[in-house]
Coordinates of C-alpha atoms in Angstrom, one line a residue:
X1 CA -14.1 -4.3 -0.3
X2 CA -17.1 -6.4 0.1
X3 CA -15.2 -9.3 1.6
X4 CA -11.8 -10.7 2.0
X5 CA -11.7 -12.9 -1.2
X6 CA -11.7 -12.8 -5.1
X7 CA -14.9 -14.0 -5.6
X8 CA -17.5 -11.5 -4.3
X9 CA -21.3 -12.0 -4.5
X10 CA -22.8 -10.7 -7.7
X11 CA -23.4 -6.8 -7.6
X12 CA -21.2 -5.9 -4.8
X13 CA -18.4 -3.4 -5.4
X14 CA -15.6 -1.8 -3.7
X15 CA -16.0 1.6 -2.2
X16 CA -13.7 4.7 -1.6
X17 CA -14.6 6.4 1.8
X18 CA -14.2 10.0 2.3
X19 CA -13.7 10.4 6.2
X20 CA -13.6 13.5 8.4
X21 CA -10.5 12.6 10.7
X22 CA -11.4 15.2 13.2
X23 CA -15.1 14.4 13.4
X24 CA -14.3 10.6 13.3
X25 CA -17.1 10.4 10.7
X26 CA -17.8 9.1 7.3
X27 CA -19.1 11.8 4.9
X28 CA -19.9 9.6 1.9
X29 CA -18.3 7.1 -0.7
X30 CA -17.5 6.7 -4.1
X31 CA -18.5 3.1 -5.6
X32 CA -15.3 1.8 -7.6
X33 CA -15.4 -0.6 -10.6
X34 CA -13.7 -3.6 -8.7
X35 CA -14.5 -6.3 -6.3
X36 CA -11.2 -7.2 -4.8
X37 CA -9.4 -3.7 -4.1
X38 CA -6.0 -4.4 -2.2
X39 CA -4.1 -1.1 -2.1
X40 CA -4.4 2.7 -3.2
X41 CA -1.7 5.2 -3.0
X42 CA -2.0 9.1 -3.6
X43 CA 0.5 11.0 -5.6
X44 CA -0.6 14.7 -5.9
X45 CA -3.9 14.7 -7.7
X46 CA -3.7 11.3 -8.7
X47 CA -5.0 8.2 -6.6
X48 CA -3.6 4.8 -8.1
X49 CA -5.7 1.5 -6.7
X50 CA -4.8 -2.1 -7.3
X51 CA -7.4 -4.6 -8.2
X52 CA -6.4 -8.0 -7.2
X53 CA -9.3 -9.8 -9.3
X54 CA -8.3 -8.4 -12.4
X55 CA -4.7 -7.2 -11.9
X56 CA -5.4 -4.1 -13.2
X57 CA -4.4 -0.6 -11.8
X58 CA -7.0 2.2 -11.7
X59 CA -5.8 5.7 -11.7
X60 CA -8.3 8.4 -10.4
X61 CA -8.0 12.2 -10.6
X62 CA -9.0 13.6 -7.1
X63 CA -10.3 17.4 -7.1
X64 CA -11.6 19.7 -4.5
X65 CA -13.4 22.6 -4.7
X66 CA -15.0 25.8 -2.8
X67 CA -18.6 26.0 -1.8
X68 CA -18.9 28.7 -4.5
X69 CA -17.6 26.3 -7.2
X70 CA -20.0 24.3 -9.3
X71 CA -20.1 20.7 -8.0
X72 CA -19.3 17.9 -10.3
X73 CA -22.1 14.8 -10.4
X74 CA -19.7 12.6 -8.4
X75 CA -18.8 15.2 -5.8
X76 CA -19.4 14.8 -2.0
X77 CA -19.7 17.6 0.4
X78 CA -17.2 18.4 3.0
X79 CA -18.1 19.2 6.6
X80 CA -16.3 22.6 6.4
X81 CA -17.8 23.7 2.8
X82 CA -16.6 22.8 -0.4
X83 CA -16.6 19.6 -2.1
X84 CA -14.4 16.7 -3.2
X85 CA -14.7 14.6 -6.2
X86 CA -12.9 11.4 -7.4
X87 CA -13.0 10.6 -11.5
X88 CA -11.7 7.5 -12.9
X89 CA -9.4 8.4 -15.7
X90 CA -7.5 5.4 -17.0
X91 CA -6.6 1.7 -16.2
X92 CA -3.2 -0.1 -16.5
X93 CA -3.0 -3.9 -17.3
X94 CA 0.0 -5.4 -14.9
X95 CA -0.6 -9.2 -15.8
X96 CA -1.8 -11.6 -18.5
X97 CA -2.7 -14.1 -15.5
X98 CA -4.2 -11.8 -12.8
X99 CA -5.2 -14.8 -10.4
X100 CA -1.8 -16.2 -10.5
X101 CA -0.1 -12.7 -9.9
X102 CA -2.3 -11.7 -7.0
X103 CA -1.3 -8.2 -7.5
X104 CA -1.7 -6.6 -4.0
X105 CA 0.3 -3.3 -3.8
X106 CA 2.4 -0.8 -5.6
X107 CA 4.5 2.4 -5.6
X108 CA 5.6 5.1 -8.0
X109 CA 8.9 6.2 -9.4
X110 CA 10.8 7.0 -12.4
X111 CA 7.9 7.2 -14.5
X112 CA 6.6 3.7 -13.7
X113 CA 4.1 2.1 -11.7
X114 CA 5.9 -0.7 -9.6
X115 CA 3.3 -3.2 -9.2
X116 CA 3.6 -5.8 -6.3
X117 CA 2.9 -9.4 -7.7
X118 CA 2.5 -11.7 -4.6
X119 CA 2.1 -14.7 -6.7
X120 CA 0.7 -16.5 -3.3
X121 CA 3.1 -19.6 -2.7
X122 CA 5.5 -18.6 -5.6
X123 CA 8.5 -16.2 -5.6
X124 CA 7.0 -12.9 -5.4
X125 CA 8.1 -10.1 -8.0
X126 CA 7.5 -6.3 -8.9
X127 CA 6.1 -5.7 -12.5
X128 CA 7.1 -2.3 -14.1
X129 CA 4.4 -0.5 -15.9
X130 CA 5.0 2.6 -18.0
X131 CA 2.7 5.4 -16.4
X132 CA 2.4 7.3 -19.7
X133 CA 1.9 4.6 -22.3
X134 CA 0.9 1.5 -20.1
X135 CA 3.5 -0.6 -21.6
X136 CA 4.9 -3.5 -19.3
X137 CA 8.7 -3.3 -18.3
X138 CA 10.9 -5.0 -16.4
X139 CA 10.0 -8.0 -13.9
X140 CA 12.2 -7.9 -10.9
X141 CA 12.3 -10.9 -8.7
X142 CA 12.1 -10.3 -5.0
X143 CA 13.8 -12.4 -2.0
X144 CA 10.7 -14.7 -1.3
X145 CA 7.2 -15.6 -1.4
X146 CA 4.2 -13.6 -0.1
X147 CA 5.4 -10.3 -0.1
X148 CA 3.7 -7.0 0.6
X149 CA 3.9 -3.1 0.9
X150 CA 6.5 -2.1 -1.7
X151 CA 8.0 1.4 -0.5
X152 CA 10.8 3.5 -1.9
X153 CA 13.5 4.5 0.4
X154 CA 16.9 6.2 -0.6
X155 CA 17.1 4.6 -3.9
X156 CA 16.2 1.1 -2.8
X157 CA 13.0 -0.4 -2.8
X158 CA 11.8 -1.9 0.6
X159 CA 9.0 -4.5 0.8
X160 CA 7.9 -6.8 3.5
X161 CA 8.9 -10.7 3.3
X162 CA 5.3 -11.4 4.9
X163 CA 5.7 -15.4 5.3
X164 CA 9.0 -14.7 7.7
X165 CA 7.4 -11.5 9.3
X166 CA 10.3 -9.8 7.8
X167 CA 11.6 -6.7 6.0
X168 CA 13.4 -6.8 2.8
X169 CA 15.1 -4.5 0.4
X170 CA 15.6 -4.7 -3.5
X171 CA 18.9 -3.2 -4.8
X172 CA 19.3 -1.6 -8.2
X173 CA 21.2 -4.6 -9.8
X174 CA 18.3 -6.9 -8.9
X175 CA 19.5 -8.8 -5.8
X176 CA 17.6 -8.6 -2.6
X177 CA 18.6 -9.1 1.3
X178 CA 16.6 -9.3 4.4
X179 CA 17.1 -6.5 7.0
X180 CA 15.1 -8.0 9.6
X181 CA 12.6 -10.8 10.2
X182 CA 10.3 -11.9 13.3
X183 CA 10.5 -15.4 12.2
X184 CA 8.1 -18.1 10.8
X185 CA 5.6 -17.6 13.2
X186 CA 4.7 -14.2 12.2
X187 CA 3.2 -12.5 9.5
X188 CA 4.0 -9.1 8.3
X189 CA 1.8 -6.4 6.4
X190 CA 2.0 -2.7 6.3
X191 CA 5.0 -0.6 6.1
X192 CA 5.8 3.1 6.4
X193 CA 9.1 5.0 6.8
X194 CA 9.5 8.4 8.9
X195 CA 13.0 9.8 9.3
X196 CA 14.9 6.7 8.4
X197 CA 12.8 4.3 10.7
X198 CA 10.8 1.6 9.2
X199 CA 7.5 0.9 11.2
X200 CA 6.1 -2.5 10.0
X201 CA 3.0 -4.4 11.4
X202 CA 3.6 -7.8 12.6
X203 CA 1.2 -10.5 13.7
X204 CA 1.0 -14.2 14.4
X205 CA 0.4 -16.3 11.8
X206 CA -3.3 -17.3 11.3
X207 CA -4.3 -21.1 10.0
X208 CA -7.5 -19.9 8.3
X209 CA -8.7 -16.5 6.7
X210 CA -11.1 -16.0 9.6
X211 CA -8.6 -15.9 12.1
X212 CA -7.2 -12.6 10.8
X213 CA -10.0 -10.5 12.7
X214 CA -8.6 -11.9 15.9
X215 CA -4.9 -12.2 15.3
X216 CA -2.8 -10.6 17.9
X217 CA -0.7 -7.7 16.1
X218 CA 2.3 -5.4 16.9
X219 CA 4.1 -2.6 15.4
X220 CA 8.0 -3.0 15.0
X221 CA 10.3 -0.1 14.5
X222 CA 13.9 -0.6 12.6
X223 CA 16.6 1.7 12.3
X224 CA 17.3 1.9 8.7
X225 CA 20.8 3.6 9.2
X226 CA 22.3 1.3 12.1
X227 CA 20.3 -1.7 10.8
X228 CA 19.0 -2.3 14.5
X229 CA 15.3 -3.1 15.7
X230 CA 14.6 -0.4 18.3
X231 CA 11.3 -1.7 19.9
X232 CA 8.2 -3.8 19.4
X233 CA 4.9 -2.6 20.7
X234 CA 1.6 -4.6 20.8
X235 CA -1.5 -2.9 19.5
X236 CA -4.4 -2.5 22.0
X237 CA -6.9 -4.2 19.5
X238 CA -7.3 -7.5 17.4
X239 CA -6.8 -8.1 13.8
X240 CA -4.4 -8.4 10.8
X241 CA -3.0 -5.1 10.1
X242 CA -3.3 -4.1 6.2
X243 CA -1.4 -0.8 5.9
X244 CA 0.6 1.8 8.0
X245 CA 0.9 5.4 7.1
X246 CA 1.5 8.9 8.9
X247 CA -0.8 11.1 7.4
X248 CA 0.0 14.1 9.6
X249 CA 3.6 13.9 8.1
X250 CA 2.7 13.5 4.6
X251 CA 0.0 12.0 2.4
X252 CA 2.4 9.7 0.6
X253 CA 3.7 7.9 3.6
X254 CA 2.5 4.6 2.9
X255 CA 4.6 4.2 -0.4
X256 CA 7.4 6.7 -0.1
X257 CA 9.8 7.4 2.7
X258 CA 8.9 10.7 4.6
X259 CA 10.7 13.0 6.7
X260 CA 9.3 15.7 9.6
X261 CA 10.7 19.2 10.0
X262 CA 11.3 21.2 7.0
X263 CA 12.5 18.7 4.7
X264 CA 9.0 17.1 4.7
X265 CA 8.5 14.9 1.7
X266 CA 11.3 16.1 -0.1
X267 CA 13.1 13.1 1.3
X268 CA 11.7 11.1 -1.5
X269 CA 10.5 12.4 -4.3
X270 CA 9.8 9.4 -7.1
X271 CA 6.4 9.9 -8.6
X272 CA 4.5 8.8 -11.9

């Protein structure tokens, strides 16, 4: 996105980059109709992106073809031949007051979009949106303010209690509990779960937005079966972490629990 604020200079748009992970190069990009993109998740051929400025969730169709197949106008060539394309197919409204809601993430499950409403200094909540009709459903309050990174795990919704550097869990009855927290001096953002281990990024809190680029960050590993912290490791570079995932395990590890081995991503299959 063009800047870390909801008010971008006129004419600037967010962009979706196409990367070659082996060559570590940018193959191209698609301009998006957003100015404050906060999160994107991939489910099959559908890409869902959250625009914090408008409170909308945009749904894109991702497709690919061989070198012999006709290329759509929006397609970009791939390093090994062939092409990839991204097409905007619909949008969902998640809030009538988008600036106050500060939508910053989502996960998918039970035919619904589960949109994280950070609500800034107020108590965070998850807003359910019907994936077929776009109708707003239940609004589920969470365990504190300034929450991020919703993720499904074994029938529960995990999320980050960022203001305390913590990891929270929402139960089906609407109650939440805190599984672990680094403390009020820390800020957590970025969550992935692989083989029943939650990996969350934790940084020392910053007084000003510009300090995010220089924050000392680390990754913490928490055992979700035994409810114990396994380790904390500092990262070899400065800056607040925005997202964690495990792309070599599965493309959906940033929004649902993943598993290695034969089980693969079959460990969790909630999707819209």
